[in-house]
Coordinates of C-alpha atoms and ligand atoms in Angstrom, one line a residue:
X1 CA 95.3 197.8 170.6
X2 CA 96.4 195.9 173.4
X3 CA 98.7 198.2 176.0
X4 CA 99.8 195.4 177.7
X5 CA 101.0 193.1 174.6
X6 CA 102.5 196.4 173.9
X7 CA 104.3 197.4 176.4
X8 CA 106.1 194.5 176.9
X9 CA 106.9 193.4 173.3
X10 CA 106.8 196.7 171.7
X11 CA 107.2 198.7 169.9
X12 CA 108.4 196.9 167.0
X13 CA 108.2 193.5 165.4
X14 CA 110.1 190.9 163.0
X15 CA 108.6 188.5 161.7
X16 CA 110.0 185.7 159.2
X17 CA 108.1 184.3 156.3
X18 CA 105.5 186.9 156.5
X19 CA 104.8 186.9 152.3
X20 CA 102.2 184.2 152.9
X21 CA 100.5 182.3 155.0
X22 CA 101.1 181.7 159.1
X23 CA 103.4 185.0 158.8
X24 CA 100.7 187.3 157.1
X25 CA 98.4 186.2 160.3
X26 CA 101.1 186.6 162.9
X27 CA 102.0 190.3 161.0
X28 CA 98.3 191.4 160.8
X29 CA 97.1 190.3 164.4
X30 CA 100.5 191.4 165.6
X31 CA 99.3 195.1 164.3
X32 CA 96.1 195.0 165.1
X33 CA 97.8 195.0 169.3
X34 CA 99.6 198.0 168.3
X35 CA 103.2 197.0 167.2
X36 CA 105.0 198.5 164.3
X37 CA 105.9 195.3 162.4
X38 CA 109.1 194.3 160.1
X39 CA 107.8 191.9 157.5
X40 CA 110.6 189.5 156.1
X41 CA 110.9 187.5 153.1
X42 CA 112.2 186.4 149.3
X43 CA 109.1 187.9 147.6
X44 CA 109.1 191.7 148.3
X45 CA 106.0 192.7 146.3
X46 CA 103.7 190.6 148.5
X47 CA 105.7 191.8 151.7
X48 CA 104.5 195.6 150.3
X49 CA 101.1 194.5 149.6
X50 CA 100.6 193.0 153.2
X51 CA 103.1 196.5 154.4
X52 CA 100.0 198.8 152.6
X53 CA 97.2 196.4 154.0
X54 CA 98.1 196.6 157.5
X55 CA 99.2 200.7 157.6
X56 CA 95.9 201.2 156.2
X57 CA 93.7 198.9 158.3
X58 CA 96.0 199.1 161.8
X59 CA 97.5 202.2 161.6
X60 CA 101.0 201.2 162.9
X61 CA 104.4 201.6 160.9
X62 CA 105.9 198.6 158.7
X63 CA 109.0 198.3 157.4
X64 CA 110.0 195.2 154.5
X65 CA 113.2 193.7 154.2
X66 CA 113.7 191.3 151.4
X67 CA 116.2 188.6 153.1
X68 CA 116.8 185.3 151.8
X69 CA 117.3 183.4 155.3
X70 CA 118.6 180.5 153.9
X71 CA 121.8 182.3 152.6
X72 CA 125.1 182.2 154.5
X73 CA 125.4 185.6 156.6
X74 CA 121.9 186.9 156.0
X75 CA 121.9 188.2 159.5
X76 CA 123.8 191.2 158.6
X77 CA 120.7 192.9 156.2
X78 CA 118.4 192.2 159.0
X79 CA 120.5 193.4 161.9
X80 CA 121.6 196.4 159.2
X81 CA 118.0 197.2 158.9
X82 CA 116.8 197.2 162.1
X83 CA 120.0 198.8 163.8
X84 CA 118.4 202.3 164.9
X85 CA 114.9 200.4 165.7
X86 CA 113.4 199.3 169.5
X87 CA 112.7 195.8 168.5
X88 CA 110.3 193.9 171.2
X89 CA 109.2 191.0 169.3
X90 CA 110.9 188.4 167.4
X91 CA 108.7 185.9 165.1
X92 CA 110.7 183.3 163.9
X93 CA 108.4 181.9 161.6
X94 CA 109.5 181.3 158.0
X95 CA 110.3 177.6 156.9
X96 CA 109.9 174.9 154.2
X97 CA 109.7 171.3 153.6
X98 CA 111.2 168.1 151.9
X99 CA 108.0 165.9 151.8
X100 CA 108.3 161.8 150.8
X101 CA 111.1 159.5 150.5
X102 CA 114.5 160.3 152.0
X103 CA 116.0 161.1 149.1
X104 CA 113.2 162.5 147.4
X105 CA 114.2 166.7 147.7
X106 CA 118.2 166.5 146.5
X107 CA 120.7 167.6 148.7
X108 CA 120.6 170.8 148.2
X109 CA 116.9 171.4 148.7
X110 CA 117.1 169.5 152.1
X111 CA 120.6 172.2 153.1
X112 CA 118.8 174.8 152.0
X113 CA 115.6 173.6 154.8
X114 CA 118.2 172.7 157.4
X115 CA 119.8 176.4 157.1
X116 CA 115.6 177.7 157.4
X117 CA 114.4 175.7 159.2
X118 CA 117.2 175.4 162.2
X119 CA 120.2 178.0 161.4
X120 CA 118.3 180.8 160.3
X121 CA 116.3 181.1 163.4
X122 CA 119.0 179.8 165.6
X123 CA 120.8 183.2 164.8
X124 CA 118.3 185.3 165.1
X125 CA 117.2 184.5 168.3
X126 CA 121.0 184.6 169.4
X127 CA 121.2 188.1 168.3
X128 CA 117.6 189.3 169.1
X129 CA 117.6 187.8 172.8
X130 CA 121.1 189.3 173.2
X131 CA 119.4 192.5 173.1
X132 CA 116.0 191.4 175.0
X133 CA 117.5 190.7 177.3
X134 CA 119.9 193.8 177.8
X135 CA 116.9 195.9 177.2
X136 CA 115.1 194.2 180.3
X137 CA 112.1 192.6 178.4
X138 CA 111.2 190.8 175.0
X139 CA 109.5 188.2 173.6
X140 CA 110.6 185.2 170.6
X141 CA 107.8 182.8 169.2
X142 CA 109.2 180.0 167.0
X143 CA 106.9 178.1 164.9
X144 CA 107.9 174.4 165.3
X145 CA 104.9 171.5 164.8
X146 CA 102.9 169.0 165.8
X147 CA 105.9 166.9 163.6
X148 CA 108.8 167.6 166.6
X149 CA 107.1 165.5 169.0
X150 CA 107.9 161.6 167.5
X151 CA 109.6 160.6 164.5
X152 CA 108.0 161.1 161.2
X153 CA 108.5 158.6 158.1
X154 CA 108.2 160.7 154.8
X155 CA 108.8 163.7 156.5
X156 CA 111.9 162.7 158.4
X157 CA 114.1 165.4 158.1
X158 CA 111.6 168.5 158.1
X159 CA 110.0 166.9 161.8
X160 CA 114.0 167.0 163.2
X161 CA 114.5 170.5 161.8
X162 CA 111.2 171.0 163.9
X163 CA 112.1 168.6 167.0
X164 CA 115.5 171.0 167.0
X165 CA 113.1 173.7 167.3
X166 CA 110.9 172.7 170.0
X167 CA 113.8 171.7 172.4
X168 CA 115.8 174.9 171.2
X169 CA 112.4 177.2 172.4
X170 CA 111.8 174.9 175.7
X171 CA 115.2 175.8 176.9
X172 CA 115.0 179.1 175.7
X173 CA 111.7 179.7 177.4
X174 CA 113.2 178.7 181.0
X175 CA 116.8 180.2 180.8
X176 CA 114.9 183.6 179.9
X177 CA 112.0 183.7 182.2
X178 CA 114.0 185.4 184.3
X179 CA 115.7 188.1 182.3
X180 CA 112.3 189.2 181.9
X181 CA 112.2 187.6 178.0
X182 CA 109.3 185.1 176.9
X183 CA 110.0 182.4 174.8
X184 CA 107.0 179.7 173.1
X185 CA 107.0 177.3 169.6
X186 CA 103.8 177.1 167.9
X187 CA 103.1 173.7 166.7
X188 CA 100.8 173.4 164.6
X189 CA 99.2 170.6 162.6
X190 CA 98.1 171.0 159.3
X191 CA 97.2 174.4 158.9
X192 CA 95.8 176.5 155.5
X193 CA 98.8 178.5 153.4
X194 CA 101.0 177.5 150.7
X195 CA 102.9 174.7 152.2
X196 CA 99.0 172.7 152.4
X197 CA 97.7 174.0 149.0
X198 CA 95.5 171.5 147.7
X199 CA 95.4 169.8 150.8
X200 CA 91.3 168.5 151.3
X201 CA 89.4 170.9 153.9
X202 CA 88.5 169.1 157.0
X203 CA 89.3 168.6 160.6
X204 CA 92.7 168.4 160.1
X205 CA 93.3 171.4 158.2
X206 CA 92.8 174.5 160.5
X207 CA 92.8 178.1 159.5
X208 CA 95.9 180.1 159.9
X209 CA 94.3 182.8 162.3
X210 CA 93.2 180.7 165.1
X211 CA 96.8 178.7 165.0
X212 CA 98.3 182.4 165.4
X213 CA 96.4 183.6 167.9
X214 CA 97.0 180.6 170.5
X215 CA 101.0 181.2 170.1
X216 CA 99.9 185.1 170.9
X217 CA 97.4 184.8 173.6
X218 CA 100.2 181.8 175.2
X219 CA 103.2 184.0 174.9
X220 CA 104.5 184.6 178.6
X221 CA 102.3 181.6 179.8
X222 CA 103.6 178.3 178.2
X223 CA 106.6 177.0 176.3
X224 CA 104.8 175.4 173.5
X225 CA 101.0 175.6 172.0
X226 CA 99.3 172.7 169.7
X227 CA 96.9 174.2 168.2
X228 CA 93.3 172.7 167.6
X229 CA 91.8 169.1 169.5
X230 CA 93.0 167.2 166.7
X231 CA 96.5 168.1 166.8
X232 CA 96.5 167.7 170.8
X233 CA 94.9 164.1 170.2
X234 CA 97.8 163.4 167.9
X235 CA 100.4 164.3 169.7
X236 CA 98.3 162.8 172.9
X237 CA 98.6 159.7 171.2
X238 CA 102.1 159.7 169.8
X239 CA 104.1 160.8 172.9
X240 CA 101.7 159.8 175.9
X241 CA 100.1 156.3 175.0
X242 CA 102.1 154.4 172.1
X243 CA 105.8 154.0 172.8
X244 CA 108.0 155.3 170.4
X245 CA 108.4 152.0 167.8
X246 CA 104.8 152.1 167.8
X247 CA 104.1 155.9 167.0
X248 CA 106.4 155.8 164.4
X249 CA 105.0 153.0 162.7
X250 CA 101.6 154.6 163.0
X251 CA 102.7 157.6 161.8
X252 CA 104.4 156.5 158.5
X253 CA 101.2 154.5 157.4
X254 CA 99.1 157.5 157.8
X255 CA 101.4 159.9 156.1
X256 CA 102.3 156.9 153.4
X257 CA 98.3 157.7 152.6
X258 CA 98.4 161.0 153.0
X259 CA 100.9 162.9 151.4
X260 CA 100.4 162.9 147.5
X261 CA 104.4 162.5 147.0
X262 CA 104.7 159.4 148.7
X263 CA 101.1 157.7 148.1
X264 CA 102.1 158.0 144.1
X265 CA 105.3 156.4 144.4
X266 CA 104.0 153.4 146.5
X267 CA 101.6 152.9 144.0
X268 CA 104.4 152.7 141.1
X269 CA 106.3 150.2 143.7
X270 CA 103.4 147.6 144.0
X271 CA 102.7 147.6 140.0
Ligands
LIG1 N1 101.1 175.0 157.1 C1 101.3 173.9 157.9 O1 100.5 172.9 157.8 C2 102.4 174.0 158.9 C3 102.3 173.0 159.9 C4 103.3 173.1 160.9 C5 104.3 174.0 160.9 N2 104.3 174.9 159.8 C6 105.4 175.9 159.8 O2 104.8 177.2 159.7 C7 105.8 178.1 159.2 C8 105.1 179.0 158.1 O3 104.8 178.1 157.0 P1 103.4 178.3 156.2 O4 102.6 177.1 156.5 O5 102.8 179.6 156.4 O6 103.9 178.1 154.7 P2 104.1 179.1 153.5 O7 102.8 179.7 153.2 O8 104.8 178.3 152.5 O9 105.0 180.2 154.1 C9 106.4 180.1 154.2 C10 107.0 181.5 154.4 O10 108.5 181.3 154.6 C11 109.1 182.2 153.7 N3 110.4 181.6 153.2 C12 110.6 180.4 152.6 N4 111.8 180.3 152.2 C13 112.5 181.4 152.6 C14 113.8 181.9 152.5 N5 114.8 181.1 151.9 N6 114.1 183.1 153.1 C15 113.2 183.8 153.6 N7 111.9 183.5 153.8 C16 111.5 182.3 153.3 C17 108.2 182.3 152.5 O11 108.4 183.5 151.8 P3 109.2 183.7 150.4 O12 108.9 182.5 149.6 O13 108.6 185.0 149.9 O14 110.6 183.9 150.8 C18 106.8 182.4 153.2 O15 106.6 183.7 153.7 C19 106.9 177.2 158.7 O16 108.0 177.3 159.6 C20 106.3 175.9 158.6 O17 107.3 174.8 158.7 C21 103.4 174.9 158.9

């Protein structure tokens, strides 16, 4: 429990993406400070699983809405189901990605991201703040990355749905301060869940907990987190010393080796 987490953000919680990884850490730790929580996401048995898991371990209410937020007018189930609810705390969290070449993810794959990745959270924070901020108090954590900070070859149009974001949350975070309503993005590096399965364990793959509990301990303090020396180093790097030609040249050789997509298809190019 944590009174004062509670008493400004309570007493209940949404947060996006919760059916695996960043979002089952953000739901659990969000819990464990005493906050009914409202998991959202496409796969509804694991959103009960995780529902069960926290009741029983944190002793707060859940309630799980299956909402697919890259749909046109999704807003409606979630503002339907949370119409008679005090809801403190908005985790905009849930989000995909179109790694490798440009076109490498369709059309329709890279729509469906922008509408998750940008629109989705867009409207909820238009509609959640709205209230926040009539209500005196509130709080909205985006999860952007380490990716929004300089251009990224092979992941160029996930790191502008994340650069979108970061400046969205920035803004956010100083219109609000004074309406009483705390805004921060996350941006994390490579961190452990389904979007990195398979990824090697090392330095640059952190655990989801520690990545979530920065953007928690930060909310009300800072605009944006980076979790993790490595990911402070890189961004460091990319936005402080190299100018921008040179950080994204930098950047697209290292992700050219390191994302299995793109390192496969350069290979087939040289033969
Ligand atoms: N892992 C990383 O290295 C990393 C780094 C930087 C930023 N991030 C960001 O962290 C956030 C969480 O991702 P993650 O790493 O935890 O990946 P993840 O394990 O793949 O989780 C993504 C979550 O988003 C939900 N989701 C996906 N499409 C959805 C849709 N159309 N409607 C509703 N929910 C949807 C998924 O649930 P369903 O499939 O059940 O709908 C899942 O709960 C994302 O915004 C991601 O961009 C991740």
């Amino acid at each position: 429990m944590d009174n004062k987490f509670l008493e400004k953000y309570g007493t209940w919680a949404i947060v996006t993406g919760a059916s695996s990884g960043i979002g089952v850490e953000y739901a659990k730790q969000i819990a464990e400070k005493g906050l009914n929580v409202i998991l959202v996401a496409r796969r509804k048995q694991m959103l009960e699983a995780l529902a069960t898991e926290i009741q029983e371990k944190y002793g707060v209410q859940t309630k799980v809405v299956e909402c697919d937020l890259s749909q046109d007018n999704f807003q409606h189930t979630l503002l339907d189901a949370t119409k008679d609810i005090d809801v403190g705390l908005l985790v905009n969290n849930a989000g995909m990605n179109c790694e490798g070449h440009f076109y490498r993810g369709g059309l329709d794959r890279n729509l469906q991201m922008l509408q998750l990745n940008t629109k989705a959270p867009f409207i909820l924070a238009f509609e959640y703040g709205k209230q926040f901020i009539s209500r005196g108090k509130g709080g909205i954590i985006f999860t952007s990355s380490i990716s929004a900070f300089s251009a990224h070859p092979y992941l160029a149009h996930y790191a502008a749905t994340k650069a979108y974001i970061l400046s969205l949350a920035e803004s956010m975070n100083y219109e609000f301060k004074d309406k009483n309503v705390d805004v921060i993005a996350l941006c994390p590096g490579m961190t452990k869940s389904e979007m990195t399965k398979g990824m090697k364990e090392g330095p640059m793959l952190m655990e989801a907990a520690p990545v979530v509990k920065i953007a928690l301990d930060n909310l009300g303090k800072e605009a944006y987190v980076v979790p993790g020396l490595f990911n402070k180093t890189q961004v460091f790097i990319n936005s402080r010393v190299l100018n921008r030609d040179n950080a994204k040249s930098l950047t697209g050789a290292l992700l050219k080796r390191v994302l299995p997509g793109v390192a496969k298809s350069a290979k087939k190019e040289k033969k």
